[in-house]
mmCIF file of C-alpha atoms and ligand atoms in Angstrom:
data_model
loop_
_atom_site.group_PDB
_atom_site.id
_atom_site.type_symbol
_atom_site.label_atom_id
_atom_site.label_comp_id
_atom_site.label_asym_id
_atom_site.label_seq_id
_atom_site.Cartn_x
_atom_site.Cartn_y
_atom_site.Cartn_z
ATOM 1 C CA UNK A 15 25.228 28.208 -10.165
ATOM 2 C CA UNK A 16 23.886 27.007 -6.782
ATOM 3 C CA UNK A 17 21.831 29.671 -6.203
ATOM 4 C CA UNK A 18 20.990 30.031 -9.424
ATOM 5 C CA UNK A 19 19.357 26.422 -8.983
ATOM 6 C CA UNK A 20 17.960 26.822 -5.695
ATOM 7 C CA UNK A 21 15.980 29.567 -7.197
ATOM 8 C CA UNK A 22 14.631 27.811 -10.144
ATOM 9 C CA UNK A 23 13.475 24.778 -7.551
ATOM 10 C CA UNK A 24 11.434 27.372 -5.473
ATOM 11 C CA UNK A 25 9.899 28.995 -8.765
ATOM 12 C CA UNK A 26 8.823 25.807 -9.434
ATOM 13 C CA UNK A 27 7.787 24.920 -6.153
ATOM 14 C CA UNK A 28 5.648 28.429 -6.179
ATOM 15 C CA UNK A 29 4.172 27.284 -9.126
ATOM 16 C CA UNK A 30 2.950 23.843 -7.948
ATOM 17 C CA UNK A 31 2.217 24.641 -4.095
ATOM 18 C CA UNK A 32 0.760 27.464 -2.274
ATOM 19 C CA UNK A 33 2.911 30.497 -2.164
ATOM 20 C CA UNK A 34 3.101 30.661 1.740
ATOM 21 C CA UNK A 35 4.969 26.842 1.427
ATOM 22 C CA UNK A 36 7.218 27.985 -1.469
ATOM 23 C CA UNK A 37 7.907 30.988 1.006
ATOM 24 C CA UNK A 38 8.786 29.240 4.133
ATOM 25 C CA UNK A 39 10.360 25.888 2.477
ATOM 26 C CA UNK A 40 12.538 28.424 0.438
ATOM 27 C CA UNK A 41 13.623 31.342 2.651
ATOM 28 C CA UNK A 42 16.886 30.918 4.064
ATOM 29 C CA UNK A 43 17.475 27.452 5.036
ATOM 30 C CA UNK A 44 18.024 25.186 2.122
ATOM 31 C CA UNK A 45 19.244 21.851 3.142
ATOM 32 C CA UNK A 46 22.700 21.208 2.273
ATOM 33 C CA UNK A 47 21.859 18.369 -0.287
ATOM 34 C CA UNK A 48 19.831 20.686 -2.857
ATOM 35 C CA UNK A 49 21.615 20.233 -6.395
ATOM 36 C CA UNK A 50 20.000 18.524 -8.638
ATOM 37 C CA UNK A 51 17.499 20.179 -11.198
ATOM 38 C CA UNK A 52 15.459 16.680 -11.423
ATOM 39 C CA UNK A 53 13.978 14.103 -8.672
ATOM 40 C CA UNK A 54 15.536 11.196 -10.686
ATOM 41 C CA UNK A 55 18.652 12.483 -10.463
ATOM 42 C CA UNK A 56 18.525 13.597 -6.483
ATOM 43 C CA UNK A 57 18.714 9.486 -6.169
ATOM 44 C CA UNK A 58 22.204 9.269 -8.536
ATOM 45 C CA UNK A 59 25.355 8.028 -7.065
ATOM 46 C CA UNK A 60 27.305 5.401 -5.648
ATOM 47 C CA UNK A 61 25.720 3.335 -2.744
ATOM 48 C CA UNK A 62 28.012 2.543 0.072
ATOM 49 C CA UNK A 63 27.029 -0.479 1.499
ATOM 50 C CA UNK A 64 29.432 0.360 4.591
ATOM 51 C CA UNK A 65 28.053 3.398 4.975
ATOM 52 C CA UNK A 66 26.968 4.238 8.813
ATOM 53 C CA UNK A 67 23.489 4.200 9.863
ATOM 54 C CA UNK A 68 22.342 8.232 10.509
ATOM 55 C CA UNK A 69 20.697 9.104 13.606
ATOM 56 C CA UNK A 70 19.190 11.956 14.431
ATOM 57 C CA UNK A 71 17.301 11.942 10.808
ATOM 58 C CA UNK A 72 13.684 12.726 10.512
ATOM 59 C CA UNK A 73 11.375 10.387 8.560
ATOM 60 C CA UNK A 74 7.375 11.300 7.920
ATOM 61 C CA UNK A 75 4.993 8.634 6.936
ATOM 62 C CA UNK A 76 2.325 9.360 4.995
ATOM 63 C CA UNK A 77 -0.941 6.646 4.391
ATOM 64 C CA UNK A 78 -2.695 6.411 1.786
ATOM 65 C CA UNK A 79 -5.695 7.028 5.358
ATOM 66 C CA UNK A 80 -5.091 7.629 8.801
ATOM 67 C CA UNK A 81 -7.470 5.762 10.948
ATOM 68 C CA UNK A 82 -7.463 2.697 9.363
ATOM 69 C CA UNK A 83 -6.376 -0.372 11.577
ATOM 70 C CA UNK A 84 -4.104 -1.851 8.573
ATOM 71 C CA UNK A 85 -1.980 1.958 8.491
ATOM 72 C CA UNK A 86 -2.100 2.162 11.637
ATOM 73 C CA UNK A 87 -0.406 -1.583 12.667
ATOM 74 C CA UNK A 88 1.902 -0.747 9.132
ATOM 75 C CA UNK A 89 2.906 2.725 10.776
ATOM 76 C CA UNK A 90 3.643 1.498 14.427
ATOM 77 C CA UNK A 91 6.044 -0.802 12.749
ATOM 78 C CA UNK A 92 7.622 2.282 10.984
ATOM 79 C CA UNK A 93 7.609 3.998 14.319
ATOM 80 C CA UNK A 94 9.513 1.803 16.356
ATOM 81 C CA UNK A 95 12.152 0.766 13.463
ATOM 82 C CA UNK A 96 12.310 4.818 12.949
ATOM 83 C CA UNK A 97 12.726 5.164 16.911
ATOM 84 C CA UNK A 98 15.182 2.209 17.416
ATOM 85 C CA UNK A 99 17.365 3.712 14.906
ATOM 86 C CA UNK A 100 18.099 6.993 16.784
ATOM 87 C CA UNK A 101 15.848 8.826 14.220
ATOM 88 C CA UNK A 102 12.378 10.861 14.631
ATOM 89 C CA UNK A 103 9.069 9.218 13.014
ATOM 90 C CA UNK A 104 5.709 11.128 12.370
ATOM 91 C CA UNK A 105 3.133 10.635 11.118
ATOM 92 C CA UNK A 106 0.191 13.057 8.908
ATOM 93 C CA UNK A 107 -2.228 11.725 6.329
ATOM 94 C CA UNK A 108 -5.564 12.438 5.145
ATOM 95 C CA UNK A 109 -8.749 10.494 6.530
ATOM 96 C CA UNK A 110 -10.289 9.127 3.110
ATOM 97 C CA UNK A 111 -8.691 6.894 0.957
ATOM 98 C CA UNK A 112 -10.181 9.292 -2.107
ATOM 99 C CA UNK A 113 -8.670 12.738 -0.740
ATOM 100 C CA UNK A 114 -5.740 12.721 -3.186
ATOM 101 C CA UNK A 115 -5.614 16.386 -2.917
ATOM 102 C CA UNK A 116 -4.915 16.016 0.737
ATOM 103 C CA UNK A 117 -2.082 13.308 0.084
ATOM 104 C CA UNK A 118 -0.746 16.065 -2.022
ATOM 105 C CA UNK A 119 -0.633 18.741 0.246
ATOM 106 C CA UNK A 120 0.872 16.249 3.089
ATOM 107 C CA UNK A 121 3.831 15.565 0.906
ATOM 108 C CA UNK A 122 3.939 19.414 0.188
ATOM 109 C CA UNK A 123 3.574 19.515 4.333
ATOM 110 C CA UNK A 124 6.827 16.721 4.906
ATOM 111 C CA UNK A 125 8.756 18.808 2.676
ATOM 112 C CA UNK A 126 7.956 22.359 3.768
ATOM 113 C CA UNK A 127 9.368 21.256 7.121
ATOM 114 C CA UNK A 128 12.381 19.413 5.546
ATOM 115 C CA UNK A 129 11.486 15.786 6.874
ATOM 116 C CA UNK A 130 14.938 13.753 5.550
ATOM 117 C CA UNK A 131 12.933 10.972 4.179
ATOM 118 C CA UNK A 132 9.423 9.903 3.607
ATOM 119 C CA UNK A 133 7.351 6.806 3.490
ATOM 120 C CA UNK A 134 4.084 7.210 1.258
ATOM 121 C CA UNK A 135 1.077 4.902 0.299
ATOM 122 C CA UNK A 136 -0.290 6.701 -2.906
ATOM 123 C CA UNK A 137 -3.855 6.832 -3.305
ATOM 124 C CA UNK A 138 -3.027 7.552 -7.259
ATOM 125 C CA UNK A 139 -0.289 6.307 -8.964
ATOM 126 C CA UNK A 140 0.212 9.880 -10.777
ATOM 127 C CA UNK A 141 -1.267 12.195 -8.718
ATOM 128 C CA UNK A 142 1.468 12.654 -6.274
ATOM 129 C CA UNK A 143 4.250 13.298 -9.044
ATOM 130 C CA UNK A 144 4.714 16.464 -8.992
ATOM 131 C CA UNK A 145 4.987 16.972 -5.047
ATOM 132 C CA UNK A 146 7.359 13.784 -4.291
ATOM 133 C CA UNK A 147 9.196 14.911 -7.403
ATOM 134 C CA UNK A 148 9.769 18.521 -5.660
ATOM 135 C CA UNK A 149 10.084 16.396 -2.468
ATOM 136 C CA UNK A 150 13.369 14.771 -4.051
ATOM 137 C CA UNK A 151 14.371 17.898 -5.535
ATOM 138 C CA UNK A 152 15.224 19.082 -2.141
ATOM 139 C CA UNK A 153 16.971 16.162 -0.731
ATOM 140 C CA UNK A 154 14.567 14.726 0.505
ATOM 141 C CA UNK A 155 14.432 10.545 -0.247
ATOM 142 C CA UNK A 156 10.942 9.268 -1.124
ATOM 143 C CA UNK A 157 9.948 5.763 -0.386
ATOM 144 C CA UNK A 158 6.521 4.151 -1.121
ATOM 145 C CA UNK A 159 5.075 1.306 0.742
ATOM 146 C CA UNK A 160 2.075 -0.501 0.011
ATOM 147 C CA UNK A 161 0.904 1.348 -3.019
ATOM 148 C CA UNK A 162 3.050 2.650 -5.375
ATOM 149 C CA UNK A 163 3.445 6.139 -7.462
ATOM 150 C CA UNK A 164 5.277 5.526 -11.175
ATOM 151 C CA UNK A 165 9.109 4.873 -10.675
ATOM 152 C CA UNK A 166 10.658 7.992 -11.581
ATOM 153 C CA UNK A 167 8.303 9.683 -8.541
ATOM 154 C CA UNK A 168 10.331 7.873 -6.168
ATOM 155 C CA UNK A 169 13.693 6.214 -4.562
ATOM 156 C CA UNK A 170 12.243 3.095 -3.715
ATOM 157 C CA UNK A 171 9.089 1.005 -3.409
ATOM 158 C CA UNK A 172 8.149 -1.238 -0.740
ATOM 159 C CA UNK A 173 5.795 -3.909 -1.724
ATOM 160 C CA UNK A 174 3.909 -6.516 0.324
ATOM 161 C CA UNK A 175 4.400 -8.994 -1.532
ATOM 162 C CA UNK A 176 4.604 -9.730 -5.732
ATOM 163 C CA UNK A 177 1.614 -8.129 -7.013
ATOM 164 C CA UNK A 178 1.040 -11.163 -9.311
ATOM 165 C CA UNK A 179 1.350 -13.643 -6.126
ATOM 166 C CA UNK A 180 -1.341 -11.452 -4.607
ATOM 167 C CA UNK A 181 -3.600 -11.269 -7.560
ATOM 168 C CA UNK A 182 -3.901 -15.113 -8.766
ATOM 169 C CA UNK A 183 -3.957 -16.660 -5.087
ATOM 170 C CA UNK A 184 -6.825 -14.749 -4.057
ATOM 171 C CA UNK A 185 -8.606 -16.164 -7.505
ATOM 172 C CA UNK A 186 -7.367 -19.554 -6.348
ATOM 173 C CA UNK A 187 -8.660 -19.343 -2.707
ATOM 174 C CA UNK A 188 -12.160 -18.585 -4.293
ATOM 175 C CA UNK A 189 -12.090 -20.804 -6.781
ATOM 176 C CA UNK A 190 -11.374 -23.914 -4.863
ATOM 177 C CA UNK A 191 -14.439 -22.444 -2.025
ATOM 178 C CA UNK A 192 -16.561 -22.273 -5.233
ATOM 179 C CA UNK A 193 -16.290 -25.624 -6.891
ATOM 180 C CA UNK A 194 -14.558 -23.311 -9.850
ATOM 181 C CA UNK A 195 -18.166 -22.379 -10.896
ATOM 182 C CA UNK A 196 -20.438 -19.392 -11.165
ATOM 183 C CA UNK A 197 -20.395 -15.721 -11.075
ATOM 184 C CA UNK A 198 -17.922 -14.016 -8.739
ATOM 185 C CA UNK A 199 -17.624 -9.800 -8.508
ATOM 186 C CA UNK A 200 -14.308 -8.133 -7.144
ATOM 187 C CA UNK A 201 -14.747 -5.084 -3.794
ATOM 188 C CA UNK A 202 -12.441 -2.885 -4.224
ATOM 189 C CA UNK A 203 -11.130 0.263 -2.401
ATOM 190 C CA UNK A 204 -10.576 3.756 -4.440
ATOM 191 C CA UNK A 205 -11.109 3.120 -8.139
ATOM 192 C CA UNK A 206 -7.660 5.261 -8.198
ATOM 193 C CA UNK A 207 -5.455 2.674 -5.750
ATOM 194 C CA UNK A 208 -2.128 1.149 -7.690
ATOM 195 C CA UNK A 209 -1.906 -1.495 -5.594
ATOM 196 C CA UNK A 210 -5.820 -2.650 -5.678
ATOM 197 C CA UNK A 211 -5.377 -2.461 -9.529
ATOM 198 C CA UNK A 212 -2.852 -4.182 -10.017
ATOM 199 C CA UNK A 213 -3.726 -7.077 -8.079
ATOM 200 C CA UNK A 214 -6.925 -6.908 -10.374
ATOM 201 C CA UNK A 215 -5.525 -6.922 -13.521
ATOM 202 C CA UNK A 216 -3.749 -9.990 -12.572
ATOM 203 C CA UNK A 217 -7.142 -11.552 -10.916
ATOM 204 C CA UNK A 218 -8.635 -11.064 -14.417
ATOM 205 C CA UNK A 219 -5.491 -12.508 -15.996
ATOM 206 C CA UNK A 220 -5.750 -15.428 -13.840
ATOM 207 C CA UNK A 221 -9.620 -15.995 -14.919
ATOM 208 C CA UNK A 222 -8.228 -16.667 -18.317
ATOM 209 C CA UNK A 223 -7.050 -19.858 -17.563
ATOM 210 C CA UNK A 224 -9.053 -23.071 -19.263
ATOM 211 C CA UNK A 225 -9.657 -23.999 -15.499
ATOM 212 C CA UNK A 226 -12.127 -21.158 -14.400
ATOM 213 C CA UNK A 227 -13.932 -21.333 -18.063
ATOM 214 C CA UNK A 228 -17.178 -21.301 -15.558
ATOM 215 C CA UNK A 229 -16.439 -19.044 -13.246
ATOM 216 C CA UNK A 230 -17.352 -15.255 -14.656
ATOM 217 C CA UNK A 231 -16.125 -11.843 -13.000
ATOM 218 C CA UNK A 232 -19.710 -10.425 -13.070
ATOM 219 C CA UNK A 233 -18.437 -6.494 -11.889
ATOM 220 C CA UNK A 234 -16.128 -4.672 -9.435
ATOM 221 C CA UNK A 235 -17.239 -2.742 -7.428
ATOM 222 C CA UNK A 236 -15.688 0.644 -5.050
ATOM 223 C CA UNK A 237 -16.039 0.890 -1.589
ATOM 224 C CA UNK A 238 -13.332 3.421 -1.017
ATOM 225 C CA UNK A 239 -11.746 1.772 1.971
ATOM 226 C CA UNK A 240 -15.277 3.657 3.725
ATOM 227 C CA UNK A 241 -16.667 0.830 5.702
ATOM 228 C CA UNK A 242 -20.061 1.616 4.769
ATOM 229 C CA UNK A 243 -19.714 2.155 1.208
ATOM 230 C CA UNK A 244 -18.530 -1.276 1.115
ATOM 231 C CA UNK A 245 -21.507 -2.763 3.278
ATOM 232 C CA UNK A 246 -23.889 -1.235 0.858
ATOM 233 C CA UNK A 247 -21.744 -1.842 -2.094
ATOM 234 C CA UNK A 248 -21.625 -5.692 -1.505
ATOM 235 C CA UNK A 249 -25.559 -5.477 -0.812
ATOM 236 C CA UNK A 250 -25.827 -3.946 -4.134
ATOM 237 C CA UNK A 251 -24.039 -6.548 -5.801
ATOM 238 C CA UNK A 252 -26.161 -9.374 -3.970
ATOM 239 C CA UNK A 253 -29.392 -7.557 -5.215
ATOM 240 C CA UNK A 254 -27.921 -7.143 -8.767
ATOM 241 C CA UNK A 255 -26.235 -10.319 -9.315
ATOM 242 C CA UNK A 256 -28.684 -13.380 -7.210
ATOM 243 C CA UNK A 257 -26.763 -16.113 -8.514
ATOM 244 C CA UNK A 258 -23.210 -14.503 -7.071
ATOM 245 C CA UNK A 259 -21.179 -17.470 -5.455
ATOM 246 C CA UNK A 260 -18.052 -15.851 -4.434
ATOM 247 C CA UNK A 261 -16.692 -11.792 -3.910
ATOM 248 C CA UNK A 262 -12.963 -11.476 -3.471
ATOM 249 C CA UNK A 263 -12.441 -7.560 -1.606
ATOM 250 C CA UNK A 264 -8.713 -7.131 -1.956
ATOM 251 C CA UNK A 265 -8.859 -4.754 0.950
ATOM 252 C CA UNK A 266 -9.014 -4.928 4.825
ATOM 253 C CA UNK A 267 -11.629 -2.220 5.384
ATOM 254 C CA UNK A 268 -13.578 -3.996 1.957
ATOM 255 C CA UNK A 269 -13.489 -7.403 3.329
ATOM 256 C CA UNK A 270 -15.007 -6.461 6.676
ATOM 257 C CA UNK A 271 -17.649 -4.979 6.008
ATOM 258 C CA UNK A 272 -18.747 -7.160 3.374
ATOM 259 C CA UNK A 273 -18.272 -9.950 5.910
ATOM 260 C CA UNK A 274 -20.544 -7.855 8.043
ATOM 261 C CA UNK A 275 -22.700 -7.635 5.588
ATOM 262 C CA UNK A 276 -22.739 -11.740 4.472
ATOM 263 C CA UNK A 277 -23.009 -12.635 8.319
ATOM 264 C CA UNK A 278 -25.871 -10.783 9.098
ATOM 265 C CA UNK A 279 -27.932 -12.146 5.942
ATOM 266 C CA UNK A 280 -29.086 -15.522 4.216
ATOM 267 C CA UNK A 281 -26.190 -15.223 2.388
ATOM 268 C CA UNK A 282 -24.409 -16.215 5.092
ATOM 269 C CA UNK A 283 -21.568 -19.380 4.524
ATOM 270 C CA UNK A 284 -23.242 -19.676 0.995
ATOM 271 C CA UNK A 285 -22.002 -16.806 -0.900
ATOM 272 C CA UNK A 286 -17.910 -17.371 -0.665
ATOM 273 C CA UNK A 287 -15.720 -14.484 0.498
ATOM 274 C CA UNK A 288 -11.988 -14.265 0.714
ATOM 275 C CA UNK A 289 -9.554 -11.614 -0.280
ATOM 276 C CA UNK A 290 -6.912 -9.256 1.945
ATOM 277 C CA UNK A 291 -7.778 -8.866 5.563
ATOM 278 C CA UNK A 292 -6.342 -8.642 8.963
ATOM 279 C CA UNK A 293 -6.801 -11.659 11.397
ATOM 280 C CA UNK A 294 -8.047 -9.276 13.796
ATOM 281 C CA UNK A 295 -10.853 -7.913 11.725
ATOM 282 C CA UNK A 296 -11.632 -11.475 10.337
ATOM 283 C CA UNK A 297 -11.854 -13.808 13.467
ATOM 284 C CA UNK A 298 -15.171 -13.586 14.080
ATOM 285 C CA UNK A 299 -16.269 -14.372 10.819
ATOM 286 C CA UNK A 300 -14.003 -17.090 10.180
ATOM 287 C CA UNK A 301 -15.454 -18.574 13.587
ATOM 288 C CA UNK A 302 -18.886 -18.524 12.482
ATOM 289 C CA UNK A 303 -18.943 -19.775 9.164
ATOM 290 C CA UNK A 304 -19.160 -16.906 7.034
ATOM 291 C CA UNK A 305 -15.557 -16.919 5.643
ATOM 292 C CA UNK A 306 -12.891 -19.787 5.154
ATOM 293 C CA UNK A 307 -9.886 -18.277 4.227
ATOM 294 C CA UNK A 308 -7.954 -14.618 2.823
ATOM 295 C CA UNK A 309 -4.766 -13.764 2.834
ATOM 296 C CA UNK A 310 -2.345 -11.138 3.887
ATOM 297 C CA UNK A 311 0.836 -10.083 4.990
ATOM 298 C CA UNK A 312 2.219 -8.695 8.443
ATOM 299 C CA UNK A 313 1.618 -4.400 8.197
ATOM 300 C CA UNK A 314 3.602 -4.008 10.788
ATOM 301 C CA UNK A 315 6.931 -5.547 9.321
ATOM 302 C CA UNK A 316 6.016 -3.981 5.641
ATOM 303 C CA UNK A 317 5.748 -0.824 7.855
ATOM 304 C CA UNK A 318 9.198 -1.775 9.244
ATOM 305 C CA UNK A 319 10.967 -2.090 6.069
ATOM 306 C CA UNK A 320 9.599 0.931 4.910
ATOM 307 C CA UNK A 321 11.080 2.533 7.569
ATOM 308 C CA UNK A 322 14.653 0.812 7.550
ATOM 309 C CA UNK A 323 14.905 1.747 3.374
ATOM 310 C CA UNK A 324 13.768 5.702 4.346
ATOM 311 C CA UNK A 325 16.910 5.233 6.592
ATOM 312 C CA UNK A 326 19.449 3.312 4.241
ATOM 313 C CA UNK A 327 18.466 5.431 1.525
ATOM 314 C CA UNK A 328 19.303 8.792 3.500
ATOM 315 C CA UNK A 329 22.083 7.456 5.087
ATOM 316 C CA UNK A 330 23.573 6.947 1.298
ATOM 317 C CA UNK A 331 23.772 2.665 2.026
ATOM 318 C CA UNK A 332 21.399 2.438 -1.131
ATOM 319 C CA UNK A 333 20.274 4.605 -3.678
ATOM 320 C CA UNK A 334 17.538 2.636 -4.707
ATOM 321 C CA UNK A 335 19.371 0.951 -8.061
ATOM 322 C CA UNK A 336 18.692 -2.549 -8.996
ATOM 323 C CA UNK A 337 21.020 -4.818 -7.574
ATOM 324 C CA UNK A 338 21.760 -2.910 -3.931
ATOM 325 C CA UNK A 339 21.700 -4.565 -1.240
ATOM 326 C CA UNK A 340 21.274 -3.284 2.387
ATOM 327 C CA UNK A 341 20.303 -4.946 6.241
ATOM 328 C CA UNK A 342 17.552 -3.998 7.254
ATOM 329 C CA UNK A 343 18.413 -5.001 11.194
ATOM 330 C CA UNK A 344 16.886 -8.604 12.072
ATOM 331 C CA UNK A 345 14.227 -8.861 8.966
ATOM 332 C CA UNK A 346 17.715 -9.706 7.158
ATOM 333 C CA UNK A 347 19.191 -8.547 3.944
ATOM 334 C CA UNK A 348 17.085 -7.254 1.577
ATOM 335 C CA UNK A 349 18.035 -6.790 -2.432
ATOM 336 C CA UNK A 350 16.444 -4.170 -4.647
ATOM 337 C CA UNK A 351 14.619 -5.408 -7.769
ATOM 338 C CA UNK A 352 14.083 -4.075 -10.716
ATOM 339 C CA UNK A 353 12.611 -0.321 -10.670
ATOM 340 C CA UNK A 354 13.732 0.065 -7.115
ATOM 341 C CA UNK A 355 10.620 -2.398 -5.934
ATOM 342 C CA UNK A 356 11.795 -4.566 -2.839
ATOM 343 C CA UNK A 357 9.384 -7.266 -1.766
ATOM 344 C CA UNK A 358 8.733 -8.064 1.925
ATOM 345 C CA UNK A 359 8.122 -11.559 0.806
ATOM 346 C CA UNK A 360 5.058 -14.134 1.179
ATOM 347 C CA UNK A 361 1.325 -13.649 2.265
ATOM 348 C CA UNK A 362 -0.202 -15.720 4.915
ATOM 349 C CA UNK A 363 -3.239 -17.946 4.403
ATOM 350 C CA UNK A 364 -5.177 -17.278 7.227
ATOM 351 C CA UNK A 365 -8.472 -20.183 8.274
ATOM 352 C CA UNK A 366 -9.991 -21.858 10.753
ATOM 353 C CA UNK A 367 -6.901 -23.774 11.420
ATOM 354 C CA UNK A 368 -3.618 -21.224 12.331
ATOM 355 C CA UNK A 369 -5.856 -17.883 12.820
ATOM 356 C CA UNK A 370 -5.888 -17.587 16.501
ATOM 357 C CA UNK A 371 -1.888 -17.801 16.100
ATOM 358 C CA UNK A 372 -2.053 -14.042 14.767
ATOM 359 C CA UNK A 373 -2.522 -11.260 16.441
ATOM 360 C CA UNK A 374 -2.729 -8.179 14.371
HETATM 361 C C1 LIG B 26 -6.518 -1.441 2.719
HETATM 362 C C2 LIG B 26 -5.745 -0.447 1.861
HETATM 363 C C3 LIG B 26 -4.317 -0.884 1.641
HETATM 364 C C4 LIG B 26 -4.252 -2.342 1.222
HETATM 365 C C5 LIG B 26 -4.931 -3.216 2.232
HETATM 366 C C6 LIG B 26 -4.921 -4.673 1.813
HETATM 367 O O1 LIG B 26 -6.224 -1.252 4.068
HETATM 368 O O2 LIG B 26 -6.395 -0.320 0.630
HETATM 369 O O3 LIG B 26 -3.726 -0.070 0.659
HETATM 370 O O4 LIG B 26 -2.907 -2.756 1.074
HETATM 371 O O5 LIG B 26 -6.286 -2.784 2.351
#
């Protein structure tokens, strides 16, 4: 019966991944845990909220892009929660945020060398299925951070912060640096990213409102997290659109460079930019006038989190159910919401006025 089902997972592994990975992730040593025919029900159970903490586990996070400054301050914060729990972090992920091919042969990766748990920011909300669902089909627990897959892909999601928060404050902060008037355009990363379109959908819900009746979203435009796609992209929509007032990039790679971009033109302090940046990246623009305020959370401690559920979830304190609750060491207790989304909390508003108390 066992083996009977073992076999059937590494048919269909065969069938989805490249023989050689079906051949090593299959041949002799299956982890103990493989039993269940279907991801979903690799997560079923009881949690045991007294369960101990594992050590010794191994947990892989995977970015939605490797090299940029927001993964890497989010995956530090994995690393040392990973580290201070006794437990082995790494790290592989591809270099574009439009390689979702790569993202799917670095889950196929993770698995192949039996990682316990795994932390992924999906560059597609569906594109990844398959793989995480194989993923969970061998024991393996799957948590995404920062952008999320479709429920049944996964144990648990991580979010920022509530994606409707995210998506009507950063129409606020524009609107109120705008006088509620004129034509406004949206940056955006991968045409493909879950959590850039969701936050959009509720930006355009938000523009519904009697109070932005003259404000109109004009276009949105993709920079693919590539800092000079974005540069040109916001050029593009300055040339196309000469009565823009305001651009909201919902992205820390977008919002740079299309501060770069504003500062360096005669744009500069009159077209209105906020969005999602790091402090960091955004200091120097914020000091010289070409943006007032954006918003974001801390990477590092939505990183940490991450990290702590990979670990409650393997060490069977959660299963990722509505309703569980777990500690997730000094960020508190934490409750799961409804389909297994857990919310770090709040953004930050970040200005003039508290910037130079954040370092990150
Ligand atoms: C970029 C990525 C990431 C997003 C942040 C705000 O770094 O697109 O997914 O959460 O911006």
């Amino acid at each position: 019966m066992r083996k009977a089902s073992i076999r059937r997972t590494c048919a269909a592994l065969a069938a989805v991944t490249s023989l050689a990975l079906a051949a090593t992730a299959c041949g002799g040593t299956t982890k103990e845990d493989v039993k269940n025919e279907s991801g979903a029900a690799a997560s079923a159970g009881k949690a045991d909220p007294d369960a101990a903490t594992k050590k010794g586990l191994t947990i892989g996070f995977l970015p939605k892009q490797v090299n940029n400054p927001y993964f890497t301050t989010a995956d530090k914060g994995g690393e040392k929660a990973v580290e201070e729990l006794g437990s082995t972090y790494k790290e592989v992920g591809p270099s574009s945020a439009t390689d979702t091919a790569g993202q799917v042969s670095y889950v196929n990766t993770l698995t192949q060398q039996q990682v316990d748990a795994m932390a992924v920011s999906a560059q597609d909300p569906g594109a990844l299925c398959t793989a995480l669902k194989q993923a969970m089909r061998n024991g393996i627990k799957v948590v995404t951070y920062d952008s999320d897959t479709t429920p049944d892909c996964r144990n648990a999601f991580v979010s920022q912060a509530g994606g409707e928060d995210l998506g009507r404050t950063e129409v606020q902060l524009l609107a109120e640096q705008i006088d509620y008037k004129g034509e406004i355009a949206i940056l955006s990363a991968a045409q493909t990213a879950t959590n850039q379109n969701a936050w959009i959908e509720f930006m355009k819900d938000e523009l519904k409102d009697p109070r932005y009746e003259d404000m109109k979203l004009v276009e949105v435009a993709y920079g693919n997290d590539d800092a000079q796609q974005s540069f040109q992209q916001t050029q593009g929509l300055l040339q196309e659109y000469p009565n823009l007032k305001g651009i909201i990039s919902p992205t820390t790679v977008g919002i740079k460079a299309a501060a770069q971009y504003l500062s360096g033109s005669k744009y500069k302090g009159k077209v209105k930019l906020t969005g999602l940046g790091t402090p960091n990246d955004m200091r120097k623009y914020v000091k010289n006038g070409t943006v007032e305020a954006f918003e974001l959370w801390d990477p590092a401690k939505l990183g940490e989190l991450a990290a702590r559920t990979a670990v409650a979830l393997s060490s069977g304190q959660i299963t990722g159910k509505e309703g569980e609750t777990f500690k997730a060491g000094a960020m508190g207790e934490y409750t799961i919401g409804k389909d297994g989304v857990i919310n770090l909390g709040k953004p930050t508003v970040f200005n003039a006025g508290n910037i130079d108390q954040f370092d990150f």
